[in-house]
XYZ file of C-alpha atoms in Angstrom:
740
model
C 21.858 36.900 5.764
C 19.658 39.880 5.027
C 22.292 42.335 6.268
C 24.918 40.686 4.045
C 22.578 40.945 1.050
C 21.882 44.615 1.779
C 25.639 45.284 1.965
C 26.163 43.595 -1.408
C 23.337 45.607 -2.929
C 24.830 48.808 -1.562
C 28.331 47.938 -2.801
C 27.008 47.245 -6.294
C 24.318 49.920 -6.322
C 25.880 51.668 -9.306
C 25.681 48.533 -11.439
C 22.197 47.539 -10.261
C 20.808 50.976 -11.091
C 22.820 51.859 -14.175
C 22.757 48.602 -16.149
C 18.984 48.085 -16.409
C 18.305 51.822 -16.729
C 20.704 52.364 -19.615
C 19.631 49.106 -21.279
C 15.983 50.145 -21.030
C 16.716 53.557 -22.555
C 18.690 52.027 -25.421
C 15.978 49.428 -26.120
C 13.398 52.222 -26.148
C 15.540 54.243 -28.578
C 16.026 51.150 -30.725
C 12.335 50.373 -31.081
C 11.420 54.021 -31.479
C 13.442 53.924 -34.691
C 15.998 56.525 -33.572
C 18.938 54.147 -34.042
C 17.733 52.679 -37.330
C 19.836 54.864 -39.644
C 22.960 54.293 -37.509
C 22.434 50.549 -37.571
C 21.937 50.670 -41.340
C 25.259 52.504 -41.655
C 26.976 49.893 -39.476
C 25.365 47.142 -41.560
C 26.650 48.789 -44.748
C 30.136 48.906 -43.254
C 29.976 45.172 -42.558
C 29.543 44.632 -46.295
C 32.421 46.967 -47.147
C 34.745 45.393 -44.564
C 33.957 41.888 -45.762
C 36.660 40.364 -48.008
C 35.886 40.732 -51.701
C 34.256 37.591 -53.059
C 35.064 36.243 -56.516
C 32.613 36.889 -59.331
C 29.855 34.289 -59.717
C 30.873 32.451 -62.884
C 27.296 31.227 -63.401
C 26.050 34.699 -64.304
C 26.847 37.005 -67.219
C 25.379 40.497 -67.618
C 24.833 41.991 -71.052
C 24.824 45.668 -70.132
C 23.432 48.458 -72.278
C 26.204 51.011 -71.847
C 26.596 54.621 -72.920
C 28.780 53.440 -75.793
C 26.000 51.080 -76.901
C 23.457 53.918 -76.886
C 25.757 56.045 -79.023
C 26.319 53.179 -81.440
C 22.616 52.230 -81.683
C 21.485 55.894 -81.689
C 18.089 55.044 -80.199
C 16.426 54.258 -76.893
C 14.460 52.101 -76.448
C 16.489 49.905 -78.783
C 14.601 48.692 -81.827
C 12.842 45.339 -81.773
C 15.018 44.174 -84.659
C 18.182 44.895 -82.677
C 16.769 43.215 -79.562
C 15.750 40.171 -81.596
C 19.233 39.929 -83.103
C 20.788 40.282 -79.638
C 18.619 37.512 -78.192
C 19.390 35.221 -81.121
C 23.129 35.790 -80.643
C 22.756 34.896 -76.967
C 20.613 31.834 -77.757
C 23.342 30.482 -80.010
C 25.578 30.064 -76.950
C 22.893 27.934 -75.213
C 22.549 29.607 -71.805
C 20.377 27.991 -69.136
C 18.216 31.071 -68.693
C 17.912 34.584 -70.126
C 16.484 37.458 -68.090
C 15.304 40.482 -70.059
C 15.395 43.332 -67.522
C 13.871 45.796 -69.992
C 10.219 46.857 -70.036
C 8.846 45.726 -73.387
C 5.068 46.059 -73.287
C 4.870 48.015 -76.581
C 6.446 47.434 -80.033
C 9.489 49.477 -81.018
C 9.541 49.178 -84.787
C 11.078 48.023 -86.971
C 11.378 44.311 -86.212
C 8.411 43.605 -83.954
C 7.476 40.397 -85.799
C 11.089 39.186 -85.533
C 11.000 39.788 -81.785
C 7.702 37.919 -81.461
C 9.309 34.945 -83.190
C 12.163 35.025 -80.674
C 9.648 35.149 -77.816
C 7.843 32.111 -79.206
C 11.006 30.076 -79.837
C 12.849 30.757 -76.570
C 11.473 28.681 -73.679
C 14.141 29.939 -71.261
C 13.565 33.677 -71.823
C 12.012 35.595 -68.892
C 10.490 39.070 -69.247
C 9.529 41.559 -66.556
C 6.605 43.620 -65.387
C 6.110 46.142 -62.615
C 3.563 44.602 -60.262
C 3.089 47.409 -57.745
C 1.573 50.396 -59.508
C -1.427 52.714 -59.386
C -5.029 51.899 -58.511
C -5.797 50.965 -62.111
C -3.290 48.107 -62.222
C 0.404 47.396 -62.762
C 2.543 50.341 -63.673
C 4.107 48.497 -66.627
C 2.707 45.401 -68.306
C 4.840 42.497 -69.549
C 5.247 41.347 -73.174
C 1.914 39.575 -73.944
C 3.616 36.602 -75.629
C 5.806 35.900 -72.612
C 2.838 36.468 -70.280
C 0.872 33.787 -72.131
C 3.736 31.308 -71.682
C 4.171 32.089 -67.969
C 7.637 33.507 -68.578
C 7.147 36.777 -66.728
C 8.618 37.959 -63.435
C 8.366 40.976 -61.148
C 10.897 43.777 -61.413
C 9.833 45.635 -58.233
C 12.478 46.522 -55.631
C 11.871 47.515 -51.966
C 13.872 50.666 -51.187
C 14.658 51.798 -47.653
C 13.941 55.360 -46.562
C 17.557 56.369 -47.273
C 17.008 55.260 -50.899
C 19.268 52.229 -50.539
C 18.330 48.669 -51.382
C 19.197 46.111 -48.721
C 16.260 43.749 -49.241
C 14.777 42.024 -52.273
C 11.480 40.404 -53.155
C 11.310 36.685 -53.789
C 7.631 37.087 -54.608
C 5.542 40.203 -55.160
C 2.132 38.893 -54.195
C 2.171 35.640 -56.196
C 4.574 36.774 -58.936
C 8.142 35.496 -58.780
C 10.867 38.114 -58.890
C 13.253 38.119 -61.845
C 16.161 36.885 -59.734
C 14.140 34.015 -58.255
C 12.664 32.958 -61.609
C 16.121 32.709 -63.176
C 17.423 30.762 -60.163
C 14.528 28.300 -60.523
C 15.443 27.684 -64.177
C 19.092 27.111 -63.315
C 18.359 24.787 -60.398
C 15.937 22.668 -62.445
C 18.931 21.426 -64.460
C 20.528 20.459 -61.119
C 17.440 18.459 -60.145
C 16.392 20.966 -57.462
C 12.815 22.211 -57.395
C 10.909 24.576 -55.057
C 9.008 22.959 -52.200
C 7.392 23.945 -48.880
C 9.889 24.237 -46.022
C 9.996 21.379 -43.533
C 9.805 23.624 -40.459
C 7.281 26.104 -41.864
C 5.296 25.018 -44.939
C 4.530 28.675 -45.758
C 8.212 29.264 -46.480
C 10.096 28.406 -49.664
C 12.738 25.681 -49.574
C 15.276 24.856 -52.281
C 17.410 21.809 -51.584
C 18.293 22.015 -47.907
C 17.961 25.802 -47.692
C 14.879 27.445 -46.176
C 14.209 31.064 -47.168
C 12.846 32.735 -44.031
C 10.806 35.863 -44.906
C 12.022 39.250 -43.730
C 10.207 40.632 -40.666
C 9.401 44.272 -40.039
C 11.789 44.499 -37.026
C 14.570 42.240 -38.280
C 18.161 43.350 -37.788
C 18.269 47.121 -37.446
C 14.835 47.690 -39.007
C 11.911 49.159 -37.112
C 8.279 48.764 -38.258
C 9.328 48.373 -41.898
C 6.872 47.380 -44.626
C 7.505 43.636 -44.902
C 4.640 42.821 -47.278
C 5.329 40.367 -50.040
C 7.974 37.688 -49.597
C 11.238 39.518 -48.915
C 14.712 38.465 -47.805
C 17.782 40.458 -46.821
C 19.999 40.567 -49.897
C 23.487 39.117 -49.453
C 25.284 41.196 -52.074
C 28.190 39.636 -53.923
C 30.116 42.875 -53.887
C 30.073 46.502 -55.065
C 29.093 47.611 -58.550
C 30.703 45.638 -61.401
C 31.069 42.439 -59.367
C 29.763 40.260 -62.192
C 31.154 39.555 -65.630
C 29.749 42.248 -67.880
C 29.810 42.501 -71.663
C 28.265 45.217 -73.781
C 25.444 44.844 -76.303
C 27.751 45.784 -79.173
C 30.298 43.192 -78.036
C 27.614 40.526 -78.427
C 26.192 41.871 -81.698
C 29.632 42.152 -83.291
C 30.886 38.762 -82.017
C 33.595 40.237 -79.789
C 33.043 37.690 -77.013
C 34.175 34.057 -76.622
C 31.830 31.612 -78.335
C 31.168 29.723 -75.083
C 31.027 32.662 -72.667
C 27.319 32.192 -71.935
C 27.032 28.431 -72.327
C 25.057 26.838 -69.491
C 24.990 30.171 -67.639
C 22.351 32.705 -66.659
C 22.352 35.806 -68.852
C 20.733 39.054 -67.711
C 20.141 41.898 -70.153
C 19.640 45.389 -68.793
C 20.808 48.976 -68.609
C 24.118 49.970 -67.027
C 24.274 53.433 -68.649
C 24.196 56.440 -66.336
C 21.863 58.357 -68.654
C 19.121 55.709 -68.361
C 19.162 56.172 -64.572
C 18.461 52.530 -63.701
C 20.991 52.824 -60.875
C 20.516 52.125 -57.179
C 22.341 52.825 -53.935
C 23.441 49.674 -52.090
C 25.387 49.006 -48.872
C 28.542 49.458 -50.934
C 27.561 53.047 -51.827
C 29.343 55.493 -49.539
C 28.627 59.214 -49.360
C 31.482 59.859 -46.898
C 34.377 59.555 -49.352
C 34.017 60.714 -52.945
C 30.951 60.258 -55.107
C 28.611 57.414 -54.011
C 28.911 54.505 -56.417
C 25.545 53.174 -57.580
C 24.762 49.694 -58.861
C 22.649 49.028 -61.935
C 19.216 47.460 -61.431
C 20.149 44.480 -63.577
C 23.132 43.779 -61.299
C 20.873 43.973 -58.234
C 18.740 41.201 -59.768
C 21.953 39.291 -60.527
C 22.899 39.590 -56.860
C 19.629 37.960 -55.826
C 20.085 35.112 -58.296
C 23.668 34.647 -57.124
C 22.626 34.697 -53.455
C 20.027 31.962 -54.070
C 22.320 29.751 -56.165
C 25.260 30.211 -53.806
C 23.148 29.311 -50.774
C 21.662 26.204 -52.399
C 24.701 24.909 -54.322
C 27.746 26.335 -52.507
C 26.654 26.623 -48.881
C 27.139 30.401 -48.869
C 24.894 31.650 -46.072
C 21.853 33.844 -46.446
C 21.663 36.794 -44.058
C 19.777 35.872 -40.903
C 18.774 37.918 -37.839
C 18.214 37.357 -34.130
C 14.770 37.248 -32.490
C 13.874 40.398 -30.542
C 14.227 38.836 -27.070
C 17.807 37.778 -27.826
C 18.631 41.289 -29.014
C 17.270 42.727 -25.745
C 19.490 40.307 -23.813
C 22.475 41.352 -25.977
C 21.877 45.033 -25.138
C 21.422 44.321 -21.423
C 24.637 42.249 -21.320
C 26.639 45.090 -22.899
C 25.168 47.624 -20.480
C 25.983 45.352 -17.525
C 29.583 44.816 -18.651
C 30.125 48.564 -19.051
C 28.696 49.253 -15.617
C 30.667 46.498 -13.852
C 34.026 47.446 -15.390
C 33.582 51.148 -14.646
C 32.311 50.568 -11.115
C 35.177 48.252 -10.167
C 37.846 50.739 -11.314
C 36.277 53.859 -9.841
C 38.841 54.316 -7.025
C 42.005 53.074 -8.729
C 44.843 55.361 -9.803
C 43.204 58.739 -9.311
C 40.646 60.437 -11.514
C 42.920 61.200 -14.464
C 44.344 57.704 -14.771
C 40.917 56.230 -14.108
C 39.397 58.090 -17.046
C 42.124 56.899 -19.407
C 41.949 53.312 -18.241
C 38.177 53.175 -18.470
C 38.272 54.728 -21.919
C 40.818 52.131 -23.070
C 38.884 49.236 -21.541
C 35.490 50.360 -22.832
C 36.973 51.059 -26.239
C 38.466 47.552 -26.273
C 35.165 45.970 -25.291
C 33.316 48.056 -27.891
C 35.888 46.929 -30.441
C 35.243 43.340 -29.392
C 31.515 43.858 -29.958
C 32.198 45.252 -33.421
C 34.566 42.386 -34.191
C 31.958 39.906 -32.967
C 29.396 41.550 -35.242
C 31.843 41.371 -38.143
C 32.703 37.709 -37.509
C 29.016 36.844 -37.197
C 28.316 38.672 -40.462
C 30.939 36.582 -42.223
C 28.848 33.569 -41.153
C 25.633 35.152 -42.409
C 24.258 36.664 -39.172
C 23.291 40.325 -38.825
C 23.807 41.080 -35.142
C 23.024 44.725 -34.292
C 26.150 46.494 -32.987
C 25.012 50.083 -32.432
C 22.588 49.421 -29.483
C 25.058 47.293 -27.438
C 27.946 49.707 -28.047
C 25.673 52.584 -27.051
C 24.563 50.694 -23.936
C 28.179 49.889 -23.044
C 29.291 53.498 -23.457
C 26.158 54.855 -21.772
C 26.802 52.825 -18.624
C 30.429 53.930 -18.484
C 29.520 57.577 -19.034
C 26.754 57.463 -16.436
C 29.173 56.257 -13.740
C 32.293 58.278 -14.705
C 30.790 61.635 -15.700
C 31.815 63.290 -12.411
C 35.526 62.538 -12.970
C 35.759 63.435 -16.661
C 38.884 65.353 -17.529
C 38.587 68.977 -18.535
C 38.352 69.815 -22.213
C 41.205 72.286 -21.784
C 43.692 69.584 -20.754
C 42.677 67.399 -23.699
C 43.002 70.286 -26.164
C 46.440 71.172 -24.773
C 47.681 67.605 -25.199
C 46.228 67.135 -28.672
C 47.700 70.428 -29.873
C 51.223 69.108 -29.289
C 50.983 65.573 -30.683
C 49.596 64.305 -33.943
C 48.800 60.604 -33.937
C 46.332 58.762 -31.710
C 48.931 56.159 -30.718
C 51.424 58.819 -29.614
C 48.736 60.649 -27.652
C 47.611 57.456 -25.903
C 51.200 56.556 -24.994
C 51.921 60.007 -23.597
C 48.758 60.188 -21.522
C 49.446 56.810 -19.926
C 53.040 57.712 -18.995
C 53.902 60.262 -16.261
C 57.070 61.170 -18.189
C 55.216 61.441 -21.478
C 55.319 65.247 -21.774
C 58.982 65.703 -20.877
C 61.467 66.703 -23.564
C 64.194 64.208 -24.394
C 64.619 60.826 -25.988
C 66.025 57.313 -25.863
C 67.967 55.064 -28.218
C 65.766 52.403 -29.720
C 65.712 50.041 -32.681
C 62.883 50.998 -35.053
C 61.856 50.300 -38.617
C 61.385 53.445 -40.696
C 59.201 53.622 -43.799
C 59.359 56.549 -46.179
C 57.138 56.914 -49.232
C 57.113 59.535 -51.966
C 55.213 60.073 -55.206
C 57.252 59.719 -58.371
C 57.077 62.650 -60.768
C 54.455 64.451 -58.705
C 56.220 67.809 -58.997
C 55.829 67.695 -62.785
C 52.158 66.745 -62.434
C 51.482 69.540 -59.943
C 52.997 72.131 -62.285
C 50.269 71.393 -64.857
C 47.305 71.470 -62.448
C 45.574 74.172 -60.366
C 46.580 74.200 -56.671
C 43.077 73.138 -55.582
C 43.281 70.047 -57.799
C 46.747 69.187 -56.489
C 45.447 69.383 -52.907
C 42.486 67.146 -53.809
C 44.831 64.556 -55.322
C 47.063 64.651 -52.253
C 44.112 64.264 -49.891
C 42.823 61.205 -51.760
C 46.298 59.683 -51.745
C 47.198 60.527 -48.138
C 43.845 59.354 -46.805
C 44.194 55.943 -48.471
C 47.784 55.574 -47.279
C 46.931 56.648 -43.726
C 44.211 53.967 -43.579
C 46.748 51.261 -44.452
C 49.329 52.643 -42.014
C 46.820 52.638 -39.150
C 45.758 49.103 -40.140
C 49.326 47.883 -39.632
C 49.827 49.919 -36.429
C 52.375 52.299 -37.841
C 52.918 55.777 -36.403
C 52.797 58.602 -38.947
C 55.637 60.866 -37.863
C 54.858 63.532 -40.446
C 53.584 64.358 -43.921
C 56.236 66.158 -45.996
C 54.358 67.381 -49.053
C 53.624 64.183 -50.942
C 56.050 62.151 -48.794
C 55.145 60.208 -45.649
C 57.485 59.253 -42.796
C 56.197 56.306 -40.763
C 57.649 54.644 -37.654
C 57.259 51.049 -36.536
C 58.584 50.565 -33.016
C 57.879 54.033 -31.629
C 56.264 54.990 -29.373
C 55.200 51.358 -28.838
C 57.780 48.689 -29.579
C 56.677 45.240 -30.745
C 58.532 42.123 -31.840
C 57.079 42.234 -35.368
C 57.788 45.901 -36.145
C 59.825 45.124 -39.273
C 57.285 42.556 -40.521
C 54.406 45.001 -40.127
C 56.383 47.745 -41.860
C 57.016 45.523 -44.885
C 53.386 44.306 -44.974
C 52.204 47.906 -44.639
C 54.382 48.990 -47.585
C 52.929 46.213 -49.760
C 49.387 47.118 -48.728
C 50.085 50.780 -49.510
C 51.308 49.913 -53.024
C 48.273 47.675 -53.608
C 45.982 50.470 -52.393
C 47.323 52.761 -55.126
C 44.945 51.020 -57.553
C 41.929 52.377 -55.653
C 43.596 55.815 -55.403
C 44.071 55.941 -59.177
C 40.534 54.687 -59.785
C 39.217 57.655 -57.774
C 41.548 59.980 -59.681
C 40.311 58.643 -63.012
C 36.663 59.133 -61.984
C 37.491 62.749 -61.137
C 39.440 63.263 -64.374
C 42.792 63.410 -62.580
C 46.062 61.830 -63.787
C 47.426 58.548 -62.441
C 50.186 58.721 -59.834
C 52.847 56.256 -58.689
C 54.659 55.882 -55.386
C 58.049 54.584 -54.296
C 58.752 53.268 -50.790
C 62.026 52.785 -48.904
C 62.309 50.810 -45.635
C 65.228 50.602 -43.214
C 65.721 49.134 -39.740
C 68.245 50.456 -37.251
C 68.924 52.235 -33.977
C 67.808 55.868 -33.671
C 66.985 58.385 -30.958
C 63.234 58.477 -30.281
C 61.489 61.093 -28.186
C 60.044 64.565 -27.767
C 61.868 67.231 -29.737
C 61.226 70.965 -29.366
C 60.520 73.416 -26.569
C 58.134 73.642 -23.635
C 55.760 75.684 -25.835
C 55.797 73.484 -28.883
C 57.031 69.912 -29.152
C 57.095 67.116 -31.697
C 57.423 63.381 -31.240
C 59.959 62.069 -33.741
C 63.190 60.227 -34.518
C 66.743 61.413 -35.153
C 69.747 59.520 -36.482
C 71.681 58.298 -39.494
C 69.168 55.531 -40.174
C 66.516 58.155 -40.873
C 68.779 59.652 -43.543
C 69.561 56.188 -44.927
C 65.842 55.478 -45.298
C 65.463 58.661 -47.330
C 68.403 57.654 -49.532
C 66.925 54.189 -50.128
C 63.578 55.739 -51.023
C 65.294 58.023 -53.543
C 66.415 54.945 -55.516
C 62.866 53.647 -55.957
C 60.727 53.655 -59.070
C 56.975 54.065 -59.177
C 55.262 51.000 -57.719
C 58.532 49.732 -56.190
C 59.573 48.935 -52.609
C 63.254 48.831 -51.640
C 64.508 47.615 -48.258
C 67.838 47.624 -46.462
C 69.829 44.619 -45.328
C 68.845 45.393 -41.722
C 65.152 45.054 -42.533
C 65.804 41.886 -44.556
C 67.559 40.251 -41.589
C 64.828 41.280 -39.136
C 61.971 39.875 -41.234
C 63.689 36.749 -42.560
C 62.641 34.005 -44.942
C 59.001 35.041 -45.418
C 60.112 37.850 -47.734
C 60.022 37.541 -51.522
C 63.062 39.373 -52.912
C 62.936 40.086 -56.645
C 66.429 41.492 -56.964
C 69.208 43.471 -55.313
C 71.910 45.979 -56.238
C 74.823 47.733 -54.504
C 74.638 51.443 -53.766
C 76.803 54.133 -52.186
C 74.364 56.660 -50.649
C 75.561 60.213 -50.089
C 76.959 60.725 -46.612
C 77.832 57.044 -46.099
C 81.391 55.768 -46.317
C 80.684 52.138 -47.143
C 78.548 50.732 -49.978
C 75.362 48.932 -48.993
C 73.088 46.318 -50.571
C 69.526 47.324 -51.386
C 66.823 44.721 -52.028
C 63.747 44.939 -54.248
C 60.713 43.621 -52.375
C 58.167 41.494 -54.237
C 56.007 40.193 -51.400
C 55.700 38.730 -47.918
C 54.337 35.358 -46.869
C 53.274 34.124 -43.469
C 50.075 35.557 -42.027
C 50.204 38.580 -44.353
C 50.493 36.822 -47.742
C 50.804 39.976 -49.851
C 52.365 40.155 -53.310
C 53.007 42.953 -55.776
C 51.769 42.165 -59.294
C 54.464 41.625 -61.887
C 54.609 44.380 -64.476
C 56.218 43.733 -67.829
C 57.374 46.573 -70.056
C 57.768 45.448 -73.655
C 59.985 47.881 -75.560
C 59.457 48.410 -79.282
C 62.657 48.620 -81.317
C 62.573 51.760 -83.445
C 63.345 51.504 -87.140
C 65.333 54.720 -86.830
C 66.803 55.947 -83.570
C 64.938 58.941 -82.159
C 67.262 61.875 -81.325
C 66.815 63.517 -77.928
C 68.390 66.039 -75.615
C 68.342 65.600 -71.856
C 69.406 67.181 -68.583
C 70.342 65.412 -65.352
C 68.915 66.458 -61.996
C 71.372 67.309 -59.264
C 69.277 66.651 -56.170
C 66.092 68.638 -56.710
C 67.672 71.027 -59.210
C 68.108 70.574 -62.963
C 71.658 70.706 -64.315
C 72.055 73.517 -66.849
C 74.180 71.327 -69.145
C 72.246 69.725 -71.987
C 73.352 66.306 -73.239
C 72.634 64.681 -76.589
C 71.486 61.117 -77.117
C 68.977 58.921 -78.888
C 66.238 56.452 -78.078
C 66.770 52.947 -79.488
C 63.719 51.201 -78.047
C 60.548 52.785 -76.689
C 57.271 52.159 -74.846
C 54.814 54.263 -72.863
C 56.619 53.262 -69.665
C 60.277 53.494 -70.540
C 63.006 53.520 -73.143
C 66.430 52.197 -74.060
C 68.619 55.279 -74.354
C 71.956 55.639 -76.124
C 74.293 58.300 -74.709
C 78.035 58.912 -74.690
C 77.705 60.545 -71.278
C 78.062 58.338 -68.209
C 74.795 57.935 -66.279
C 74.408 56.515 -62.765
C 71.816 53.722 -62.504
C 69.299 54.136 -59.682
C 70.711 57.595 -58.899
C 70.270 59.858 -61.917
C 66.884 61.415 -62.687
C 66.696 63.020 -66.117
C 64.462 65.348 -68.112
C 64.131 64.356 -71.781
C 63.013 66.389 -74.791
C 62.364 64.665 -78.110
C 63.932 66.208 -81.220
C 61.174 66.115 -83.839
C 61.032 67.138 -87.497
C 63.625 67.724 -90.185
C 65.211 70.547 -88.186
C 65.282 68.396 -85.028
C 63.405 70.917 -82.924
C 62.949 70.062 -79.229
C 59.371 69.374 -78.166
C 57.719 71.809 -75.797
C 56.583 69.026 -73.466
C 59.042 66.931 -71.484
C 59.520 63.388 -70.244
C 60.839 62.786 -66.739
C 62.598 59.503 -66.034
C 64.975 57.599 -63.812
C 67.986 55.644 -65.024
C 67.332 52.089 -63.864
C 70.271 50.105 -65.221
C 72.999 49.941 -67.814
C 72.312 47.541 -70.687
C 74.600 44.523 -70.394
C 77.436 44.273 -72.918
C 76.615 47.745 -74.247
C 78.925 50.645 -73.412
C 76.539 53.501 -74.093
C 73.032 52.147 -73.557
C 70.829 52.604 -70.506
C 67.304 51.557 -69.559
C 65.253 54.553 -68.377
C 61.875 54.276 -66.639
C 59.478 57.162 -67.281
C 58.124 58.785 -64.121
C 56.039 61.468 -65.819
C 55.113 62.325 -69.404
C 53.486 65.544 -70.600
C 50.056 64.747 -72.142
C 50.972 66.003 -75.644
C 54.223 64.022 -75.593
C 52.346 60.896 -74.496
C 50.307 61.123 -77.688
C 53.491 61.560 -79.711
C 55.104 58.495 -78.066
C 51.988 56.449 -78.715
C 52.122 57.480 -82.388
C 55.815 56.586 -82.674
C 55.265 53.169 -81.091
C 52.323 52.503 -83.404
C 54.402 53.309 -86.506
C 57.207 50.986 -85.420
C 55.089 47.942 -84.518
């Protein structure tokens, strides 16, 4: 018996030594605070990965914007203006009004008017700063509201990285602004604060107990937990609540019942007032970190309380420390067992790859488990267990790690992670040659980008491309596509190579829809950086091609060759901005879950037979993605606008200039009259307006694509604009305005 036990201990010595040792080291690092910032970053990512929640319709923010400051021409705003604003809000009969503005001193004129509003508004809550210097609060509340008990705390607990992830319910005995407003709202629902059933020291509203934040909760280590704090379950990033400006309210530009029976918070959203805070949704990795206004942070607390009590939306809870230790030890043990069992299988090279794949999969499972738990309201630390898992694997496999030279050699020849993984796992992976295989090919290209790039410095063009390509690459990776290459502003993506799956065509279509939907975020970043908007067209085709390694023994490329690659490019060339066109082969492979908005025949260059091309509107099934419908209302001109235009032959502009006129016009397109025959979906044209009595051509140009011929009209075509010079855009806007 003893000898058998000793043999078992010897056989599993690596696990018995490694698992507790690595777990102990990780636990020590965790409670020394070394992993705190990493865990905070992971926690922030959980918020950003969580599906966007709808705005809380119970809350309206009246934000003091930069435009308001310019209109009012004073800060702080005068008491008379504030009194008028509050009276306007009162007329809509909200349940509660939160004034997130320090107002301890008069700002004449109008102080007496404001006092009257204070006295006559029983649901108005002011603020004070409770935590201040030794002499008392940093900022006192309005005395009239203090006397009526309508004052709350405005203090916020910031973490050491200047982000807010927690919020006070009480600062000492003073209710926070968010809690006070929630109390007022819930009173109308017949719900009042009471001691919790399990712990009378805790607050309970309805069936929900608010457990105070502890100094070591979640990823925190020895954090100041004084006061009554909770982890703040944010509704979303900045601007997640309905927001109207002060001037909108003062000038009656809002619906008359917008605020009825709702909570209204008044506060600053202007950048110049600097009442802005970093939250989990602020990211310093990509672009400029987006900050959230203080008034919206208070709105998030109110929303979190109301949603928990009335809607069952969970508060964020954490594990006890002993359960976290067990979680870390379990991950360390799994990493050690898996690595130890595979240590002799397949040779050192294959072993390293297999262990990496297995450990990566398990780590991914831990991250997914953390994400799924977060969706249910639990913050389960993910950095310590992943570190313990990897630490155990590294401790056992360090002596068989592959040389950095081999890895560099492999990575220098292949571009995508999926291709690299496939090649390393296959003995034939590095050999030149290919095989015939059915794949789905996606090609995207920016519409009118050449004209945009001509007007911008090269550095700006590169910045725009990087923003665009990064967003598109994220969606492609999400749908397991293989990026074959970037061709300027075009992207060639494969589905079915190097790894073939049954749903290649479905994922390609879903990926294309997700890419088009992601263009909104790309253009939002461009607008913040003062860059122009861009639009993308996508073509998709499914067919048999040759897939494999192309090149020489010194330099090789993984790619595809065949007529279906060329057909994909032709289909893409027919697209408009924001449009996705697919071939009949892709339509047959995906089937009935597709939403087809239209189709047209085409005869691509190099193909003997005409084909049908289909305009994609969406996909159902598990993807459930739809492109928004865009209507372009043309304004009929009182007098036709003369133009001259040239047709592109491929990428080159035809030297022949044609005459025509515009019959109807908008900022997105036009109805064009021309005696020359134009080819719908094929011809791209450059238009110059003829302005003035002498009909002089404008210096700026309009680029467009001929979409269709107007029915029952011999010489009229509908043209979609792909790019407009900025000065011409102003001219078009003026023309449309005159003809309305």
